[in-house]
PDB file of C-alpha atoms in Angstrom:
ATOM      1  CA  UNK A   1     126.256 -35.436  82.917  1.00  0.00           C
ATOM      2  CA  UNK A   2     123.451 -37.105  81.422  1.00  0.00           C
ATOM      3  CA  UNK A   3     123.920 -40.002  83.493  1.00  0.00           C
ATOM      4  CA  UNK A   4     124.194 -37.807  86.214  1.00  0.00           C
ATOM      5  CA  UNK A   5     120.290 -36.336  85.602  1.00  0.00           C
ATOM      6  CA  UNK A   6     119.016 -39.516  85.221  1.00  0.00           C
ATOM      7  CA  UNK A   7     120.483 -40.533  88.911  1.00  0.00           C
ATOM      8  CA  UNK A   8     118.786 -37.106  90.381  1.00  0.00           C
ATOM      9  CA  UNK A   9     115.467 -38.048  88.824  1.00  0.00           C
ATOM     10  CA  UNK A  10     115.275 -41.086  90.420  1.00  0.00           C
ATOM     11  CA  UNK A  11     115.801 -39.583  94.126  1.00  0.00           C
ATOM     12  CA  UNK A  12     112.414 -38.775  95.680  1.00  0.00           C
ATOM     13  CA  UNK A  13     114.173 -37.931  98.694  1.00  0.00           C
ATOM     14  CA  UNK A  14     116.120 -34.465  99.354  1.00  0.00           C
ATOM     15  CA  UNK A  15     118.436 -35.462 101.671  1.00  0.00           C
ATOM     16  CA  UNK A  16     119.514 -38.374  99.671  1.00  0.00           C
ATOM     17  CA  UNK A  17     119.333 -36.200  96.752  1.00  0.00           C
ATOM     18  CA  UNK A  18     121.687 -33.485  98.007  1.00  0.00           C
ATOM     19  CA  UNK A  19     124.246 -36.420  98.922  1.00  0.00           C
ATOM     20  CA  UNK A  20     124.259 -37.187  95.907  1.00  0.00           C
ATOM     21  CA  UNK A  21     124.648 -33.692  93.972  1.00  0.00           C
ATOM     22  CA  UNK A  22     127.575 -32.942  96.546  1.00  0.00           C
ATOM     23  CA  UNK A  23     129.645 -36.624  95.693  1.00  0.00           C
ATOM     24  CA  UNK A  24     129.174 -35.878  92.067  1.00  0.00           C
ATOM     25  CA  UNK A  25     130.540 -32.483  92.373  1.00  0.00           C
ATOM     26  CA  UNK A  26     133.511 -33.700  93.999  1.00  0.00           C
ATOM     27  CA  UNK A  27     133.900 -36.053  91.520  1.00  0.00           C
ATOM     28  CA  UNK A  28     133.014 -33.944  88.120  1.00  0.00           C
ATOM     29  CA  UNK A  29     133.885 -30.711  88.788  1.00  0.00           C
ATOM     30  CA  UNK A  30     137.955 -30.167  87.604  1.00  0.00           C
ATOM     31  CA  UNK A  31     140.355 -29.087  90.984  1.00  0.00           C
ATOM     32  CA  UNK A  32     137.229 -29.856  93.430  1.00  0.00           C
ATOM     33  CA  UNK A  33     137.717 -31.566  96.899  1.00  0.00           C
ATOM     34  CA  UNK A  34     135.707 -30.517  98.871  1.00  0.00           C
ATOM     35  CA  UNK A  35     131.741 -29.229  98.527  1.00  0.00           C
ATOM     36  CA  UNK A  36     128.439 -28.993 100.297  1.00  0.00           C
ATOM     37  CA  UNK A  37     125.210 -27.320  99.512  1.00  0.00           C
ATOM     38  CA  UNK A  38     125.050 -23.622 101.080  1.00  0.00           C
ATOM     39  CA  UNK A  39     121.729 -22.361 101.947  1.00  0.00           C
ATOM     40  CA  UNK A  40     121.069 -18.354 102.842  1.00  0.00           C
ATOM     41  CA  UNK A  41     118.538 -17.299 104.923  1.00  0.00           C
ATOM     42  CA  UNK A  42     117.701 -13.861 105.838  1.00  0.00           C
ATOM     43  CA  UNK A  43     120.038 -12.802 103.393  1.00  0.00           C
ATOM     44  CA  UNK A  44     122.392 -13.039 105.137  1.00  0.00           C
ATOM     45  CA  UNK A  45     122.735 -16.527 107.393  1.00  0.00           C
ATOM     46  CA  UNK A  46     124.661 -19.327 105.807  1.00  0.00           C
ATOM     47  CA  UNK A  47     124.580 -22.754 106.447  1.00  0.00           C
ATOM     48  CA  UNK A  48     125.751 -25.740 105.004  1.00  0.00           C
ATOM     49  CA  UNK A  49     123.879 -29.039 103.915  1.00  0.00           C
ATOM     50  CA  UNK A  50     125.158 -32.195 103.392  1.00  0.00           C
ATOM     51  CA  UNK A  51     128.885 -31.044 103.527  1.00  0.00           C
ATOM     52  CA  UNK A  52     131.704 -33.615 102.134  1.00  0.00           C
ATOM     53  CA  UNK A  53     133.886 -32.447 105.151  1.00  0.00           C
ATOM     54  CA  UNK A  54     134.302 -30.240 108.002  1.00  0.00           C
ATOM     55  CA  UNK A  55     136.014 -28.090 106.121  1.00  0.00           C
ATOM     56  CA  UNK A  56     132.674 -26.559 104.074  1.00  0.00           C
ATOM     57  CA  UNK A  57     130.787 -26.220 107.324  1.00  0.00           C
ATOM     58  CA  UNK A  58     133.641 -23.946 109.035  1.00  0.00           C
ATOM     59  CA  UNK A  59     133.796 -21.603 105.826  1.00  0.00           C
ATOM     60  CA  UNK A  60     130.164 -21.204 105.713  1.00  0.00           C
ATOM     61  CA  UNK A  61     129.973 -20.153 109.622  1.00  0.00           C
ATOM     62  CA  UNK A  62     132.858 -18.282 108.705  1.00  0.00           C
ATOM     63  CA  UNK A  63     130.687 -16.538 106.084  1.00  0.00           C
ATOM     64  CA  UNK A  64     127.933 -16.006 108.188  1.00  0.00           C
ATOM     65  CA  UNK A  65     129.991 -14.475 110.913  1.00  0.00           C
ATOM     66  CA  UNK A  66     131.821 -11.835 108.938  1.00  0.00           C
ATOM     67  CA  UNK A  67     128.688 -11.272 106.312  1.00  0.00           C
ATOM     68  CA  UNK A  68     130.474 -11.481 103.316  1.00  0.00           C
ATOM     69  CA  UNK A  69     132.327 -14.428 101.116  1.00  0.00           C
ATOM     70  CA  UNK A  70     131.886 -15.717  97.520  1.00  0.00           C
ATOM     71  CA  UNK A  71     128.667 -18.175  98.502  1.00  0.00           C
ATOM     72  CA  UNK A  72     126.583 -14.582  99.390  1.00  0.00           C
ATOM     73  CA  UNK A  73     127.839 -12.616  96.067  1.00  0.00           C
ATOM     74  CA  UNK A  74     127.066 -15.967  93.801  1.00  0.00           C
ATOM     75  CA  UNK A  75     123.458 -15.993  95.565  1.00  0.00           C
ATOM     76  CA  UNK A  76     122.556 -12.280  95.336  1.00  0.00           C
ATOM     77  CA  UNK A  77     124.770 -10.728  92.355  1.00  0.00           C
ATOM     78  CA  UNK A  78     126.749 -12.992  90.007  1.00  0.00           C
ATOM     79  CA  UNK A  79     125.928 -16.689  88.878  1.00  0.00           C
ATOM     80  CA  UNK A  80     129.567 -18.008  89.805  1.00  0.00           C
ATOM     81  CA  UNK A  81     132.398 -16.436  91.908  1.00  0.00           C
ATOM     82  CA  UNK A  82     135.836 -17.747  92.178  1.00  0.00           C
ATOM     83  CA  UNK A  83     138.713 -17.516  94.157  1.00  0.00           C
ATOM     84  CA  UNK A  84     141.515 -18.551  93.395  1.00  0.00           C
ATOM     85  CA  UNK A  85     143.731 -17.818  96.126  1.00  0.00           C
ATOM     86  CA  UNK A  86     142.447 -17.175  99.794  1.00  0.00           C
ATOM     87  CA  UNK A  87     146.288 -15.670 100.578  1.00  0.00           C
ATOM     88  CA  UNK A  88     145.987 -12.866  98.474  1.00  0.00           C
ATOM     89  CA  UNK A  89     142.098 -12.845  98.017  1.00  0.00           C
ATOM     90  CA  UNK A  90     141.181  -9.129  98.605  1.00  0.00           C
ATOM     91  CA  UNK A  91     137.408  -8.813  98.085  1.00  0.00           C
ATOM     92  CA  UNK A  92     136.276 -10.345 101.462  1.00  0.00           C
ATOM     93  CA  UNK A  93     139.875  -9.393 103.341  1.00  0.00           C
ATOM     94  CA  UNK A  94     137.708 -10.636 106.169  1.00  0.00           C
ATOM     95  CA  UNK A  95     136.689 -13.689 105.226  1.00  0.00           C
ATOM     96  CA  UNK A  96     139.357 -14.495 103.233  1.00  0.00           C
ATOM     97  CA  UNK A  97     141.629 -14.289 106.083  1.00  0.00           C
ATOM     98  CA  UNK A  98     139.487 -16.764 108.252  1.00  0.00           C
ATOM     99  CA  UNK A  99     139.149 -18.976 105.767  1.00  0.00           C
ATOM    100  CA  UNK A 100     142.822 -19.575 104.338  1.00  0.00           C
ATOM    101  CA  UNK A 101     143.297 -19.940 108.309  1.00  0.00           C
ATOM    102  CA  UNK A 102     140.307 -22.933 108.024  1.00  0.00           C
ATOM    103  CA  UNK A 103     142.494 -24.499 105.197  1.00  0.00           C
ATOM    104  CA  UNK A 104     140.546 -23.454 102.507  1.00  0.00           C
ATOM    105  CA  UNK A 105     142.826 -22.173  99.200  1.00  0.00           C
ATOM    106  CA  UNK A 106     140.731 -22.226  96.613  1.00  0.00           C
ATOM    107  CA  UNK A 107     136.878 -21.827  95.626  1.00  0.00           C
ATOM    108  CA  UNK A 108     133.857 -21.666  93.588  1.00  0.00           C
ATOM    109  CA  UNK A 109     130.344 -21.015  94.253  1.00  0.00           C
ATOM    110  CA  UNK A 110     127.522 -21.544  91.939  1.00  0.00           C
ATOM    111  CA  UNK A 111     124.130 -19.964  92.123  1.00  0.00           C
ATOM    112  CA  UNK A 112     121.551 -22.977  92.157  1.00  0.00           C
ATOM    113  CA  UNK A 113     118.121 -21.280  93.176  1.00  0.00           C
ATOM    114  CA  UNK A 114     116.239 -18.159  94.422  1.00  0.00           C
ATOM    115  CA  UNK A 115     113.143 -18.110  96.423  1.00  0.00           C
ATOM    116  CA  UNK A 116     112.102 -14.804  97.893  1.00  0.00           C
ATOM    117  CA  UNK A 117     114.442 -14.633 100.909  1.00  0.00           C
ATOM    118  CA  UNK A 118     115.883 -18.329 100.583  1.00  0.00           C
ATOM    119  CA  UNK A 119     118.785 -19.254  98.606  1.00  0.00           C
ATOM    120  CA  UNK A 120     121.160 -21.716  97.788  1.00  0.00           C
ATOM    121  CA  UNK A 121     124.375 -22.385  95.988  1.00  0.00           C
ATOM    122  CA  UNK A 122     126.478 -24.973  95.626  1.00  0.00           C
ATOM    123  CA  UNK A 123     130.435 -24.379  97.135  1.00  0.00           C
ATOM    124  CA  UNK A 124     133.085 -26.431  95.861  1.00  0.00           C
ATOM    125  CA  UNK A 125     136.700 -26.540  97.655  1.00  0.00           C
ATOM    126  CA  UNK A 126     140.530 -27.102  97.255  1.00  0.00           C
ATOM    127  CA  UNK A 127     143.055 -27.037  99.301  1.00  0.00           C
ATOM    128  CA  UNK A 128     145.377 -25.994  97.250  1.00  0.00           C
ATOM    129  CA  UNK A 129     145.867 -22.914  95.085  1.00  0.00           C
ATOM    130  CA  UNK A 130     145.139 -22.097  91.654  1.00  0.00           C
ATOM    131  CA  UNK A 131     142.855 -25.493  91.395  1.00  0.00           C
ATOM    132  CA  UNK A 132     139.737 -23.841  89.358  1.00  0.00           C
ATOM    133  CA  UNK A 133     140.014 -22.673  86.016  1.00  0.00           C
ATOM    134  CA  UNK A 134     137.513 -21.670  82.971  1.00  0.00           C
ATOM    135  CA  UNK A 135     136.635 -25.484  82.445  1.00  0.00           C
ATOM    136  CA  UNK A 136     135.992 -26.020  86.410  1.00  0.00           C
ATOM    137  CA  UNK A 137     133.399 -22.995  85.709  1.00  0.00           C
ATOM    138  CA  UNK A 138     131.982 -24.444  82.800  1.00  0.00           C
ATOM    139  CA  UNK A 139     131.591 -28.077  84.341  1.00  0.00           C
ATOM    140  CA  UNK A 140     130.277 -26.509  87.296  1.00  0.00           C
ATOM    141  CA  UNK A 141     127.795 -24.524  85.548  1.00  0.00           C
ATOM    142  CA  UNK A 142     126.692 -27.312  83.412  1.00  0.00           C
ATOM    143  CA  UNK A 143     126.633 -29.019  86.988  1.00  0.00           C
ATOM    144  CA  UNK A 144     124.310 -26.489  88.876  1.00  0.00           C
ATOM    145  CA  UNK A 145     121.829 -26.504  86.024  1.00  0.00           C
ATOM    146  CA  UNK A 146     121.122 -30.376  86.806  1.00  0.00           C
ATOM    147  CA  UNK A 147     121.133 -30.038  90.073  1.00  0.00           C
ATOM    148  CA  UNK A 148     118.667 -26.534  90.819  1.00  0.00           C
ATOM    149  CA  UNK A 149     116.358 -28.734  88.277  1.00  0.00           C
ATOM    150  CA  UNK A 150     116.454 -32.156  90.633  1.00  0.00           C
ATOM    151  CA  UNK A 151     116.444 -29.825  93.876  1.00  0.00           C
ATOM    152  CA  UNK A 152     113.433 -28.403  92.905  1.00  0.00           C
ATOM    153  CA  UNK A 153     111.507 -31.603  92.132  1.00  0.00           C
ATOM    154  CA  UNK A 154     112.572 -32.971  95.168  1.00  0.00           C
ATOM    155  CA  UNK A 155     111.504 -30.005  97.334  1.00  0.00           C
ATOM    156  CA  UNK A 156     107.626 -30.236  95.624  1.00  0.00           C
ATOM    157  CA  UNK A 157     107.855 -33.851  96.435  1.00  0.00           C
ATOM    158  CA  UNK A 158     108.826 -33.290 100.112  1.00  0.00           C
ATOM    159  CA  UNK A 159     105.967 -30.426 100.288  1.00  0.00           C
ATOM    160  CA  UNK A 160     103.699 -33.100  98.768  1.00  0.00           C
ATOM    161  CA  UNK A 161     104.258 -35.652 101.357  1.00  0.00           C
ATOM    162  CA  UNK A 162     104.282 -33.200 104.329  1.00  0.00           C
ATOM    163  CA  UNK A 163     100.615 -32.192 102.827  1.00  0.00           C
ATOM    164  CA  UNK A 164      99.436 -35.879 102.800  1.00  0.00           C
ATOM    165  CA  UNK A 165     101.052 -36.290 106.499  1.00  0.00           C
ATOM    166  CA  UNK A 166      99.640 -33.385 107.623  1.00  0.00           C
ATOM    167  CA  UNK A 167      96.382 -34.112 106.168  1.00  0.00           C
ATOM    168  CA  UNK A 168      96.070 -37.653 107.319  1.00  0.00           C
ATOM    169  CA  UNK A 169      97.533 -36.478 111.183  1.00  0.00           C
ATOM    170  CA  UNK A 170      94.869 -33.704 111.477  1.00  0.00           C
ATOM    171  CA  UNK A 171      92.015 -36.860 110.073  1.00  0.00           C
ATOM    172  CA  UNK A 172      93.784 -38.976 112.915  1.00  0.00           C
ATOM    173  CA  UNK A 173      92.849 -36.147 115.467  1.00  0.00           C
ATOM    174  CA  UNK A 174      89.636 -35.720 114.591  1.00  0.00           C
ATOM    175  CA  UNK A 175      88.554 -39.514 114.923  1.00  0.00           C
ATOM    176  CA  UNK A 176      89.949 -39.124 118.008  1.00  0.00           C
ATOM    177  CA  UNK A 177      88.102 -36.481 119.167  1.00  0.00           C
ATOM    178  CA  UNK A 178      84.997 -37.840 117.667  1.00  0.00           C
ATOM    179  CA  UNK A 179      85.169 -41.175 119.246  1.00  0.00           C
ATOM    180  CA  UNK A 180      86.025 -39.551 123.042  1.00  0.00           C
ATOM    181  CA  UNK A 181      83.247 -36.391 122.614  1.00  0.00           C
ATOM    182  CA  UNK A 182      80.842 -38.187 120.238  1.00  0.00           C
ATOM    183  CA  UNK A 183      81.127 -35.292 118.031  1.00  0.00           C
ATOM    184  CA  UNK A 184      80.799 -35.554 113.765  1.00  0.00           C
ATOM    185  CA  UNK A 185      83.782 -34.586 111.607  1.00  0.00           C
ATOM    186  CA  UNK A 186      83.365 -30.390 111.898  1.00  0.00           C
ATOM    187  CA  UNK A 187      82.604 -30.491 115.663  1.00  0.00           C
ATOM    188  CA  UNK A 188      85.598 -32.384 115.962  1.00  0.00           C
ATOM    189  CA  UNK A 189      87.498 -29.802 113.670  1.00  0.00           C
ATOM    190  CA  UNK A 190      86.211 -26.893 115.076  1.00  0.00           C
ATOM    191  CA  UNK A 191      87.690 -27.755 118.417  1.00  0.00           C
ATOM    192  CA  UNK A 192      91.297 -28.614 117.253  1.00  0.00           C
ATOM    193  CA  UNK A 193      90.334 -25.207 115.967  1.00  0.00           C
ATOM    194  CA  UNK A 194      90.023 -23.904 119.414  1.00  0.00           C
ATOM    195  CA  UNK A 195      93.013 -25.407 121.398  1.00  0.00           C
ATOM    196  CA  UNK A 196      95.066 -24.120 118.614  1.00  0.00           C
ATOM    197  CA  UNK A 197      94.035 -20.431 118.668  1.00  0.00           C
ATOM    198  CA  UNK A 198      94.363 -20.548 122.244  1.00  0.00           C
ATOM    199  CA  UNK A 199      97.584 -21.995 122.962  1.00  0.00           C
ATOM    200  CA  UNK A 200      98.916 -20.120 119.899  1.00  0.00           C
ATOM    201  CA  UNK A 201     100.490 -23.203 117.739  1.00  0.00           C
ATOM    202  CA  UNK A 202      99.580 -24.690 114.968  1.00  0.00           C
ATOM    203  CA  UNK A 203      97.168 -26.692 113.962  1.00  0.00           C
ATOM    204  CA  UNK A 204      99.066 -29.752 112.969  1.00  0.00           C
ATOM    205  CA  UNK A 205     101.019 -29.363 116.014  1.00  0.00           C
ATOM    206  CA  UNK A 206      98.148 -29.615 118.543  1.00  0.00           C
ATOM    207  CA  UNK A 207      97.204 -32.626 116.444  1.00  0.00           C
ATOM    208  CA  UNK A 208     100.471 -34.185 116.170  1.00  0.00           C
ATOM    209  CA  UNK A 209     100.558 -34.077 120.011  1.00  0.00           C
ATOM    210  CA  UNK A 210      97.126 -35.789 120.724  1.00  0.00           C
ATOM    211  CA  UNK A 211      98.087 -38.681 118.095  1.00  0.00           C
ATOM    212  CA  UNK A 212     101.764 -38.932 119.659  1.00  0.00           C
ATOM    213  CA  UNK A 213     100.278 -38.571 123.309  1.00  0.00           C
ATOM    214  CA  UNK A 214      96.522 -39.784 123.219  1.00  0.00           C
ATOM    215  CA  UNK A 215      96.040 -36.838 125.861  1.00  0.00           C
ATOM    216  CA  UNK A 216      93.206 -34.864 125.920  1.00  0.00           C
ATOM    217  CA  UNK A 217      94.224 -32.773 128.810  1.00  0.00           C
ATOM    218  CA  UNK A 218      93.794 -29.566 126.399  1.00  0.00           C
ATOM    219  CA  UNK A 219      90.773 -30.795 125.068  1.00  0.00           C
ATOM    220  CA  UNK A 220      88.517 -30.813 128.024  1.00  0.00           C
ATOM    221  CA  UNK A 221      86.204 -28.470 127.848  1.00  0.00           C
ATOM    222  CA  UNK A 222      82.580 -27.710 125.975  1.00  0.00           C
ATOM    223  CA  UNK A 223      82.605 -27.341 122.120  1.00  0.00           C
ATOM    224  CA  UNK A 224      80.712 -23.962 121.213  1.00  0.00           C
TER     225      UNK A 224
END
């Protein structure tokens, strides 16, 4: 497990970095086969991330479909939820249903984070029944710790670099601007300004599309 943190640390990427928590998991977790990373939106949307198989993404459409399942009582009301058999599973008779139909037998979903109205928990799977137990829970507890810590250093890195991207896209726009319209730095601001309140999009977007395009169809008009 150790080893394990020390791998996460050294991902600066999420996407990379939620391969990797999903492998281990497979790997580390007793009875596991199968697992992705389940994120909840609107409370009530569930989608899966970075999935080991087919089989995750079905049961998390599944999920969102029918509005109930173990992923949405880990992420709003208990830390872990297990099933142990989807045959019998009574619950979610819903979902249950659906999801022994999917090939899913077994289950366990671990709460790894809460942010206002987003949330996310990790899912692991087994096609057979009866493949989770107390030390799967423990493991996977132990598990989800690590991996709601390296999630949420990789998410502030992402925001980070989608800050400096941002930043240096809207200075790309603006020397633009100030080269075509001889204009100084806020003149040149002040009409990305413009085009984006009156188109209604944002301001990175209007300047993403005049660095992408080099049109300045929208800007063609006076700066007040």
């Amino acid at each position: 497990m150790s080893s394990l943190a020390r791998l996460l640390e050294t991902k600066d990427d999420t996407d990379t970095m939620l391969d990797e928590v999903v492998a281990a998991a497979v790997r580390l977790v007793p009875g596991t086969q199968d697992g992705s990373i389940s994120m909840v939106t609107g409370r009530s949307r569930v989608t899966s991330r970075h999935a080991s198989s087919v089989l995750p993404e079905v049961v998390d459409e599944i999920q969102s479909e029918t509005g109930q399942g173990p992923c949405l009582d880990a992420v709003f009301d208990q830390q872990t939820v297990r099933v142990d058999d989807m045959s019998t599973e009574q619950r979610w008779p819903r979902f249950a249903r659906r999801a022994h139909a999917a090939g899913a037998r077994s289950m366990l979903s671990l709460q790894l984070y809460v942010e206002g109205d987003n949330l996310g928990a990790l899912n692991l799977y087994s096609r057979e029944a009866d493949a989770f137990d107390d030390e799967s829970e423990e493991v996977g507890l132990l598990f989800a710790s690590h991996a709601a810590v390296a999630f949420s250093g990789a998410q502030k890195v992402d925001n980070l670099h989608r800050a400096v991207w941002t930043r240096d896209l809207i200075g790309q726009a603006k020397g633009m601007l100030m080269l075509r319209y001889d204009l100084d730095s806020q003149g040149a601001f002040r009409l990305l300004v413009q085009v984006s309140q009156h188109s209604g999009r944002k301001l990175h977007d209007v300047a993403e599309e005049l660095v992408t395009t080099r049109k300045f169809d929208a800007f063609e008009q006076p700066v007040e």
